[in-house]
GROMACS .gro file of C-alpha atoms in nm:
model
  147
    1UNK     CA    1   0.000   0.000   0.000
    2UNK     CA    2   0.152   0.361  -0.113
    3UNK     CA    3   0.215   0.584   0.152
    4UNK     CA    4  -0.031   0.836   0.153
    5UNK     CA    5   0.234   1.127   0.212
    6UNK     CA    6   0.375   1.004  -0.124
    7UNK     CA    7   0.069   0.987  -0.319
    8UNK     CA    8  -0.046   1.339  -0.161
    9UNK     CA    9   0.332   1.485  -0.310
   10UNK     CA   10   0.279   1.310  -0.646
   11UNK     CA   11  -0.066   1.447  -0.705
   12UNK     CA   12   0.059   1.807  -0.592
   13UNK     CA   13   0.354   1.764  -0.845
   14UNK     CA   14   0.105   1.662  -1.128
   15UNK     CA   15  -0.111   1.960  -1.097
   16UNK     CA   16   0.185   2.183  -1.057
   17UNK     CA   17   0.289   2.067  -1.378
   18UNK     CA   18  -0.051   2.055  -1.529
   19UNK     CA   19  -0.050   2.400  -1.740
   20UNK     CA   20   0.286   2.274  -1.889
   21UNK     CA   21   0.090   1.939  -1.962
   22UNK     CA   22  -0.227   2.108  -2.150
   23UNK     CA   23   0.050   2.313  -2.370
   24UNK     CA   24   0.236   1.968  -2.472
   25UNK     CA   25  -0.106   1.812  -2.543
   26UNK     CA   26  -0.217   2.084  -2.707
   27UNK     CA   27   0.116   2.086  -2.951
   28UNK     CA   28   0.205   1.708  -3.014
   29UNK     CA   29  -0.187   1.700  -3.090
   30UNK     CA   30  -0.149   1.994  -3.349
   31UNK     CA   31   0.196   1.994  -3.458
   32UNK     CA   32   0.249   1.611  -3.412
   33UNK     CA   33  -0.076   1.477  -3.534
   34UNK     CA   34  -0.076   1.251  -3.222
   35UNK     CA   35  -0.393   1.065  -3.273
   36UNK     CA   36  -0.512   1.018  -2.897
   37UNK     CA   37  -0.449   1.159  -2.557
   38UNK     CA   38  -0.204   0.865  -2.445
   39UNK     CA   39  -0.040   0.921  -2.778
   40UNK     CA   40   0.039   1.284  -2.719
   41UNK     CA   41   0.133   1.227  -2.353
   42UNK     CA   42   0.397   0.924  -2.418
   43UNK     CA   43   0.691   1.156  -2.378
   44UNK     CA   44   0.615   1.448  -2.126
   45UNK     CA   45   0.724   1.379  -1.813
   46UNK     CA   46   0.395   1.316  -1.665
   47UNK     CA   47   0.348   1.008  -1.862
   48UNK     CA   48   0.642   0.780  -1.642
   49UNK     CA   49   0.451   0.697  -1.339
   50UNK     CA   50   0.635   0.705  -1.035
   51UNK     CA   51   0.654   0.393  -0.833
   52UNK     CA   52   0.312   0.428  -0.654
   53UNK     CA   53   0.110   0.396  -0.938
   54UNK     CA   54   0.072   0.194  -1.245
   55UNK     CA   55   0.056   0.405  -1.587
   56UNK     CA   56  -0.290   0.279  -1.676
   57UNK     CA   57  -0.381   0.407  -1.305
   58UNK     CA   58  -0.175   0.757  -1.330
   59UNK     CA   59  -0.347   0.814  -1.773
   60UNK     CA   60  -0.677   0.807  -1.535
   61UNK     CA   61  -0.576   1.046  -1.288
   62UNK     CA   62  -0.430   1.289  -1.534
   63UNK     CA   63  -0.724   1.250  -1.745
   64UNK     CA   64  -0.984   1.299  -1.442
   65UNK     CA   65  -0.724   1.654  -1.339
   66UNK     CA   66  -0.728   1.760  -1.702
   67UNK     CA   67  -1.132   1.770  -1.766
   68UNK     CA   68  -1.203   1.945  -1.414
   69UNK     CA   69  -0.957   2.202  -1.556
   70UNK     CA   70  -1.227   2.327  -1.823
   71UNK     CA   71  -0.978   2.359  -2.114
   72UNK     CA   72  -1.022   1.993  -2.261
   73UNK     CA   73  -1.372   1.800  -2.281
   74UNK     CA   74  -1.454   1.441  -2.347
   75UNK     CA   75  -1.563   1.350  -2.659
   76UNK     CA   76  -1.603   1.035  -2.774
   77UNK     CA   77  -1.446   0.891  -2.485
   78UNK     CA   78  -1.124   1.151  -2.545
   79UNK     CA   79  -0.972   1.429  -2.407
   80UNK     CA   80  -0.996   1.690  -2.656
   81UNK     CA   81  -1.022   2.087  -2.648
   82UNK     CA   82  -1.336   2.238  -2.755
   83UNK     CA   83  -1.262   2.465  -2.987
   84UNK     CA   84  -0.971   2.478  -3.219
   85UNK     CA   85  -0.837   2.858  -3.123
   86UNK     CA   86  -0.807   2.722  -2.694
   87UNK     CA   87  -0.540   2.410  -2.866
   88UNK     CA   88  -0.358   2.672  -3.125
   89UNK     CA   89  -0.348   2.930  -2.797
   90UNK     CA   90  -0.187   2.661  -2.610
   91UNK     CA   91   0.023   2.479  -2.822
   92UNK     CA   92   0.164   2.828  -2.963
   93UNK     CA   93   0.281   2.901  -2.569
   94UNK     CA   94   0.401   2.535  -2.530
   95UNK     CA   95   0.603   2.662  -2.896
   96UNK     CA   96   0.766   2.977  -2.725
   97UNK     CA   97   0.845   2.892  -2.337
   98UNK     CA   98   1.184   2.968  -2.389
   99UNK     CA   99   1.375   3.295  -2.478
  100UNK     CA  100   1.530   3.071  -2.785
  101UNK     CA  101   1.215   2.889  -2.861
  102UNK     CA  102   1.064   3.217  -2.927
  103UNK     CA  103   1.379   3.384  -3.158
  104UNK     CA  104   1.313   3.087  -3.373
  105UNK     CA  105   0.936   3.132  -3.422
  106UNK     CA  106   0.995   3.496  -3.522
  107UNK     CA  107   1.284   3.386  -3.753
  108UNK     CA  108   1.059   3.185  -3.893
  109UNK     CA  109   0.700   3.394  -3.885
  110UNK     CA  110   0.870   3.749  -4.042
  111UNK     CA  111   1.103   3.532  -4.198
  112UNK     CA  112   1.203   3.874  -4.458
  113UNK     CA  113   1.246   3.685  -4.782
  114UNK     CA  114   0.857   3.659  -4.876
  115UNK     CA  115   0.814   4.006  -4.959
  116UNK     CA  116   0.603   4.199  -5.207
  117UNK     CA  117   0.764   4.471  -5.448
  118UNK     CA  118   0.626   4.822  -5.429
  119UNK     CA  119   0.461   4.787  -5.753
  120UNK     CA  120   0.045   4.871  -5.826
  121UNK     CA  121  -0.167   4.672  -5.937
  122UNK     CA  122  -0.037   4.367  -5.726
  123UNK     CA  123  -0.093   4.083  -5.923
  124UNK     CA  124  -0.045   3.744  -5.843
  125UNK     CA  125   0.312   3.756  -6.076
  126UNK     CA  126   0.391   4.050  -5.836
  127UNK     CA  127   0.469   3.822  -5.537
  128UNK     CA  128   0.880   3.717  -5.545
  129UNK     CA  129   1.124   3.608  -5.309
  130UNK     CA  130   1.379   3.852  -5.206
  131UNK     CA  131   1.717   3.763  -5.243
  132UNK     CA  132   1.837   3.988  -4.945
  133UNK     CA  133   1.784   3.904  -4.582
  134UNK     CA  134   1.672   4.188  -4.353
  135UNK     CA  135   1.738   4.175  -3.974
  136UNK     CA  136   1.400   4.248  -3.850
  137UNK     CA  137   1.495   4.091  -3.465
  138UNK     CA  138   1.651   4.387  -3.287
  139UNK     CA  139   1.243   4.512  -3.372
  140UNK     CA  140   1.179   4.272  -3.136
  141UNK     CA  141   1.489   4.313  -2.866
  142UNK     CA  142   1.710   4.010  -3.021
  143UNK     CA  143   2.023   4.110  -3.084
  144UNK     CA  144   2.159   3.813  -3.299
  145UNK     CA  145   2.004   3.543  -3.387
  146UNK     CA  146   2.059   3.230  -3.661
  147UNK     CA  147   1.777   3.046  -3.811
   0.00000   0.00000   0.00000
């Protein structure tokens, strides 16, 4: 029989780590086309159970902490969110926790080689790909930063 002191500190670290856990689901389930909830948990952290419980047990208890949470639902027996915008919200902060995570979306969102020459009418043959690379990132407070 666990030690209920144990159990107790495993459920507080859970739901400590819980908004970390909705961003991950939210990304491997966007970015990763992870078909199902246990698919897009099998490598966070969460998903090795500690010793007191078995993984079936600790999918459950994660599952049960996730739906009282109001950001996922249960549809067809599935976690899932309930509207696309709440998973893209998510999964894009899950994208840009860190200060290098985030220098590599931008790199990669105002990436400056898709431009559109000052020309009128713009026409679809308008549209080109710039040979030269502007350094939009000290806009943003980067000072270097390589793709």
């Amino acid at each position: 029989m666990p030690d209920r002191d144990a159990v107790t500190s495993a459920a507080s670290a859970a739901r400590d780590q819980l908004p970390d856990l909705v961003g991950h689901l939210a990304f491997r389930l966007l970015y990763a086309r992870a078909e199902t909830f246990a698919d897009a948990l099998d490598d966070h952290p969460l998903s090795r159970p500690p010793t007191l419980l078995s993984a079936p047990d600790l999918h459950g208890s994660l599952r049960e902490m996730l739906s009282v949470t109001g950001l996922l639902t249960v549809q067809d027996g599935e976690l899932a969110f309930p509207h696309r915008t709440f998973m893209e919200y998510h999964a894009a902060r899950h994208a840009t926790r860190t200060r290098e995570d985030r220098a590599w979306e931008i790199w990669h969102l105002l990436d400056s080689r898709w431009v559109r020459p000052p020309t009128w009418p713009f026409t679809r043959t308008t549209w080109s790909m710039c040979v030269v690379k502007v350094n939009l990132f000290p806009l943003f407070g980067f000072t270097a930063c390589a793709p």
